[in-house]
């Protein structure tokens, strides 16, 4: 079971990598399809569905320019499709951006993750890359707690809460906007497919977690295990 969980964690890490700023060293693996095949194989192993990303044919510089146009500067200095949840009014509901991001920061800190101090990092806590990497981390923790049912159940509950409250509306919003842009030929098909896979992966993970939790008799006991900070868990 831990093997499948680590593979699921790898899926979310790979999805996050695909939405990070393009790297020239990685791009050849998108051109020849190796990255897409690896992702499809991981999905086939965990979900039974080999969701496919299209092969890209563009030069790296053109792909990078398209990424910047969509997600960084747009046509007038603002992204056409922001990857930061707080930039979408339907999600932040009038909450100030700093206050909105605190919620994500609290999630990350609670599970032992610290914000990077790398000056080159352009990703804020509410960026979809950070969100996907955090889900990958929670799944990894669940896999590591394989022999400890209390911790394992807690990590599953945390994933359920985070996906339901912080992820699905955001991923559905991006998927819908990408599909609308595709109808006007304003976005690469690669990114449309990527947002479809991200949203579908979140939905599949939630269904899987709910099925597992439904089989557990929750006694609502609090573990007295004094683990290190990364294993502290309020969902047990």
Coordinates of C-alpha atoms in Angstrom, one line a residue:
X1 CA 0.0 0.0 0.0
X2 CA 2.8 2.4 0.8
X3 CA 4.2 1.9 -2.7
X4 CA 1.0 3.0 -4.3
X5 CA 0.8 6.0 -1.9
X6 CA 4.4 7.1 -2.8
X7 CA 3.4 6.8 -6.5
X8 CA 0.4 9.0 -5.9
X9 CA 2.7 11.5 -4.1
X10 CA 5.0 11.4 -7.1
X11 CA 2.0 12.2 -9.4
X12 CA 1.3 15.4 -7.5
X13 CA 4.9 16.3 -7.5
X14 CA 5.1 15.9 -11.2
X15 CA 2.0 18.0 -11.8
X16 CA 3.5 20.7 -9.7
X17 CA 6.7 20.5 -11.7
X18 CA 4.8 20.9 -14.9
X19 CA 3.3 24.2 -13.6
X20 CA 6.6 25.6 -12.3
X21 CA 8.5 28.0 -14.5
X22 CA 9.9 25.9 -17.4
X23 CA 13.4 24.5 -17.1
X24 CA 15.5 24.0 -20.2
X25 CA 17.0 20.8 -18.7
X26 CA 13.6 19.2 -18.3
X27 CA 12.0 20.4 -21.6
X28 CA 13.6 17.6 -23.8
X29 CA 11.6 15.1 -21.8
X30 CA 8.4 16.8 -22.7
X31 CA 9.5 17.0 -26.4
X32 CA 10.2 13.2 -26.6
X33 CA 7.2 12.3 -24.4
X34 CA 9.2 10.6 -21.6
X35 CA 7.7 12.9 -18.9
X36 CA 4.2 12.3 -20.2
X37 CA 4.7 8.6 -20.4
X38 CA 6.1 8.4 -16.8
X39 CA 3.1 10.4 -15.5
X40 CA 0.6 8.2 -17.4
X41 CA 2.3 5.1 -16.0
X42 CA 2.0 6.4 -12.5
X43 CA -1.7 7.2 -13.0
X44 CA -2.3 3.8 -14.5
X45 CA -0.8 2.1 -11.5
X46 CA -2.8 4.2 -8.9
X47 CA -6.1 4.9 -10.6
X48 CA -6.3 2.5 -13.5
X49 CA -6.7 5.4 -15.9
X50 CA -3.6 6.5 -18.0
X51 CA -4.6 10.1 -18.4
X52 CA -2.5 11.5 -21.2
X53 CA -0.8 14.8 -21.7
X54 CA -0.1 15.8 -25.3
X55 CA 3.5 15.9 -26.7
X56 CA 4.8 19.5 -27.1
X57 CA 6.4 20.5 -30.4
X58 CA 7.4 24.1 -29.7
X59 CA 10.9 25.4 -29.1
X60 CA 11.8 25.9 -25.5
X61 CA 11.9 29.7 -25.8
X62 CA 8.4 29.7 -27.3
X63 CA 7.1 27.4 -24.6
X64 CA 8.6 29.6 -21.9
X65 CA 7.2 32.8 -23.5
X66 CA 3.7 31.1 -23.6
X67 CA 4.1 30.2 -19.9
X68 CA 5.0 33.8 -19.0
X69 CA 2.1 35.1 -21.1
X70 CA -0.4 32.9 -19.5
X71 CA 0.7 32.8 -15.9
X72 CA 3.0 35.8 -15.2
X73 CA 2.6 38.9 -17.3
X74 CA -0.3 38.4 -19.8
X75 CA -0.8 41.0 -22.4
X76 CA -0.9 44.0 -20.1
X77 CA 1.3 43.1 -17.2
X78 CA -1.2 40.8 -15.5
X79 CA -1.5 37.0 -15.9
X80 CA -4.2 35.8 -18.2
X81 CA -4.7 32.8 -15.9
X82 CA -3.4 33.4 -12.4
X83 CA -2.0 30.4 -10.6
X84 CA -2.4 32.1 -7.2
X85 CA -5.7 31.4 -5.6
X86 CA -5.9 34.8 -3.8
X87 CA -5.9 36.6 -7.2
X88 CA -9.4 35.2 -7.9
X89 CA -12.2 37.2 -6.4
X90 CA -14.5 34.2 -6.4
X91 CA -12.1 32.4 -4.1
X92 CA -10.8 35.2 -1.8
X93 CA -14.3 36.7 -1.3
X94 CA -12.9 40.1 -0.6
X95 CA -10.2 38.9 1.9
X96 CA -7.0 40.8 1.7
X97 CA -4.2 38.9 0.0
X98 CA -1.9 38.7 3.0
X99 CA -4.7 37.5 5.2
X100 CA -5.8 35.0 2.6
X101 CA -2.3 33.5 2.3
X102 CA -2.0 33.0 6.1
X103 CA -4.5 30.1 5.9
X104 CA -2.1 28.3 3.5
X105 CA 0.9 29.2 5.6
X106 CA -0.7 27.7 8.7
X107 CA -1.4 24.5 6.9
X108 CA 2.1 24.1 5.7
X109 CA 3.7 25.0 9.1
X110 CA 1.4 22.6 10.9
X111 CA 2.8 19.7 8.9
X112 CA 6.4 20.7 9.2
X113 CA 7.0 22.7 6.1
X114 CA 8.7 26.1 6.1
X115 CA 8.5 28.7 3.4
X116 CA 11.5 29.0 1.2
X117 CA 13.9 31.8 1.7
X118 CA 15.2 31.5 -1.9
X119 CA 15.2 34.9 -3.5
X120 CA 14.6 33.3 -6.9
X121 CA 11.4 31.7 -5.8
X122 CA 8.3 33.5 -7.3
X123 CA 5.7 31.2 -5.8
X124 CA 3.5 32.4 -2.9
X125 CA 1.8 30.1 -0.5
X126 CA -1.5 30.2 -2.4
X127 CA 0.3 29.3 -5.7
X128 CA -1.0 26.1 -7.3
X129 CA 2.5 24.7 -7.4
X130 CA 2.8 25.0 -3.6
X131 CA -0.6 23.5 -3.1
X132 CA 0.1 20.5 -5.2
X133 CA 3.5 20.0 -3.5
X134 CA 1.8 20.1 -0.1
X135 CA -0.7 17.4 -1.2
X136 CA 2.3 15.3 -2.3
X137 CA 3.8 15.9 1.1
X138 CA 0.7 14.8 3.0
X139 CA 0.4 11.6 0.9
X140 CA 4.1 10.9 1.6
X141 CA 3.5 11.3 5.3
X142 CA 0.5 8.9 5.1
X143 CA 2.8 6.4 3.4
X144 CA 5.4 6.7 6.1
X145 CA 2.7 6.2 8.8
X146 CA 1.6 2.9 7.1
X147 CA 2.0 0.9 10.3
X148 CA 0.4 3.6 12.6
X149 CA -3.3 3.6 11.9
X150 CA -3.9 6.7 14.1
X151 CA -1.5 8.8 12.1
X152 CA -2.6 7.4 8.8
X153 CA -6.2 8.2 9.4
X154 CA -5.2 11.7 10.5
X155 CA -3.2 12.4 7.4
X156 CA -6.2 11.2 5.3
X157 CA -8.5 13.5 7.1
X158 CA -6.1 16.4 6.6
X159 CA -6.0 15.6 2.8
X160 CA -9.8 15.5 2.7
X161 CA -10.1 18.8 4.4
X162 CA -7.4 20.5 2.4
X163 CA -8.7 19.2 -1.0
X164 CA -12.3 20.1 -0.2
X165 CA -11.7 23.5 1.3
X166 CA -8.6 24.8 -0.5
X167 CA -8.2 22.9 -3.8
X168 CA -11.3 21.8 -5.7
X169 CA -12.9 25.2 -6.4
X170 CA -9.5 26.5 -7.5
X171 CA -8.7 23.7 -9.8
X172 CA -12.2 23.7 -11.3
X173 CA -11.9 27.4 -11.8
X174 CA -8.6 27.1 -13.7
X175 CA -9.9 24.2 -15.7
X176 CA -13.0 26.1 -16.8
X177 CA -11.1 29.2 -17.7
X178 CA -8.5 27.2 -19.7
X179 CA -11.3 25.5 -21.6
X180 CA -12.9 28.8 -22.4
X181 CA -9.6 30.2 -23.6
X182 CA -9.1 27.1 -25.7
X183 CA -12.3 27.8 -27.6
X184 CA -10.8 31.1 -28.6
X185 CA -7.4 29.5 -29.4
X186 CA -5.7 31.5 -26.7
X187 CA -3.9 28.7 -24.8
X188 CA -1.7 25.8 -25.7
X189 CA -3.6 22.4 -25.7
X190 CA -0.9 21.1 -23.4
X191 CA -2.0 23.4 -20.6
X192 CA -5.7 22.7 -21.1
X193 CA -5.0 19.0 -20.7
X194 CA -2.8 19.7 -17.7
X195 CA -5.6 21.5 -15.8
X196 CA -8.0 18.7 -16.7
X197 CA -5.6 16.2 -15.2
X198 CA -4.9 18.3 -12.1
X199 CA -8.6 18.7 -11.3
X200 CA -9.3 15.0 -12.1
X201 CA -6.4 13.9 -9.9
X202 CA -7.7 15.9 -7.0
X203 CA -11.2 14.5 -7.4
X204 CA -9.9 10.9 -7.7
X205 CA -7.8 11.4 -4.6
X206 CA -10.7 12.7 -2.6
X207 CA -12.9 9.8 -3.7
X208 CA -10.2 7.3 -2.7
X209 CA -9.7 9.0 0.7
X210 CA -13.4 9.1 1.5
X211 CA -13.7 5.4 0.6
X212 CA -10.9 4.5 3.0
X213 CA -12.2 6.7 5.8
X214 CA -15.6 5.1 5.5
X215 CA -14.2 1.7 6.4
X216 CA -12.6 3.0 9.6
X217 CA -14.4 3.1 13.0
X218 CA -13.2 6.5 14.2
X219 CA -13.0 6.5 18.0
X220 CA -12.0 10.2 18.0
X221 CA -9.1 9.4 20.3
X222 CA -6.1 11.7 20.4
X223 CA -2.8 10.0 19.9
X224 CA -0.3 10.6 22.7
X225 CA 2.6 9.7 20.4
X226 CA 5.2 12.4 21.0
X227 CA 6.6 12.4 17.4
X228 CA 8.8 15.1 16.0
X229 CA 7.2 18.2 14.6
X230 CA 6.6 16.9 11.1
X231 CA 4.4 14.1 12.5
X232 CA 2.3 16.3 14.8
X233 CA -1.3 15.7 13.7
X234 CA -4.5 17.3 14.8
X235 CA -6.7 15.2 12.5
X236 CA -6.3 11.9 14.4

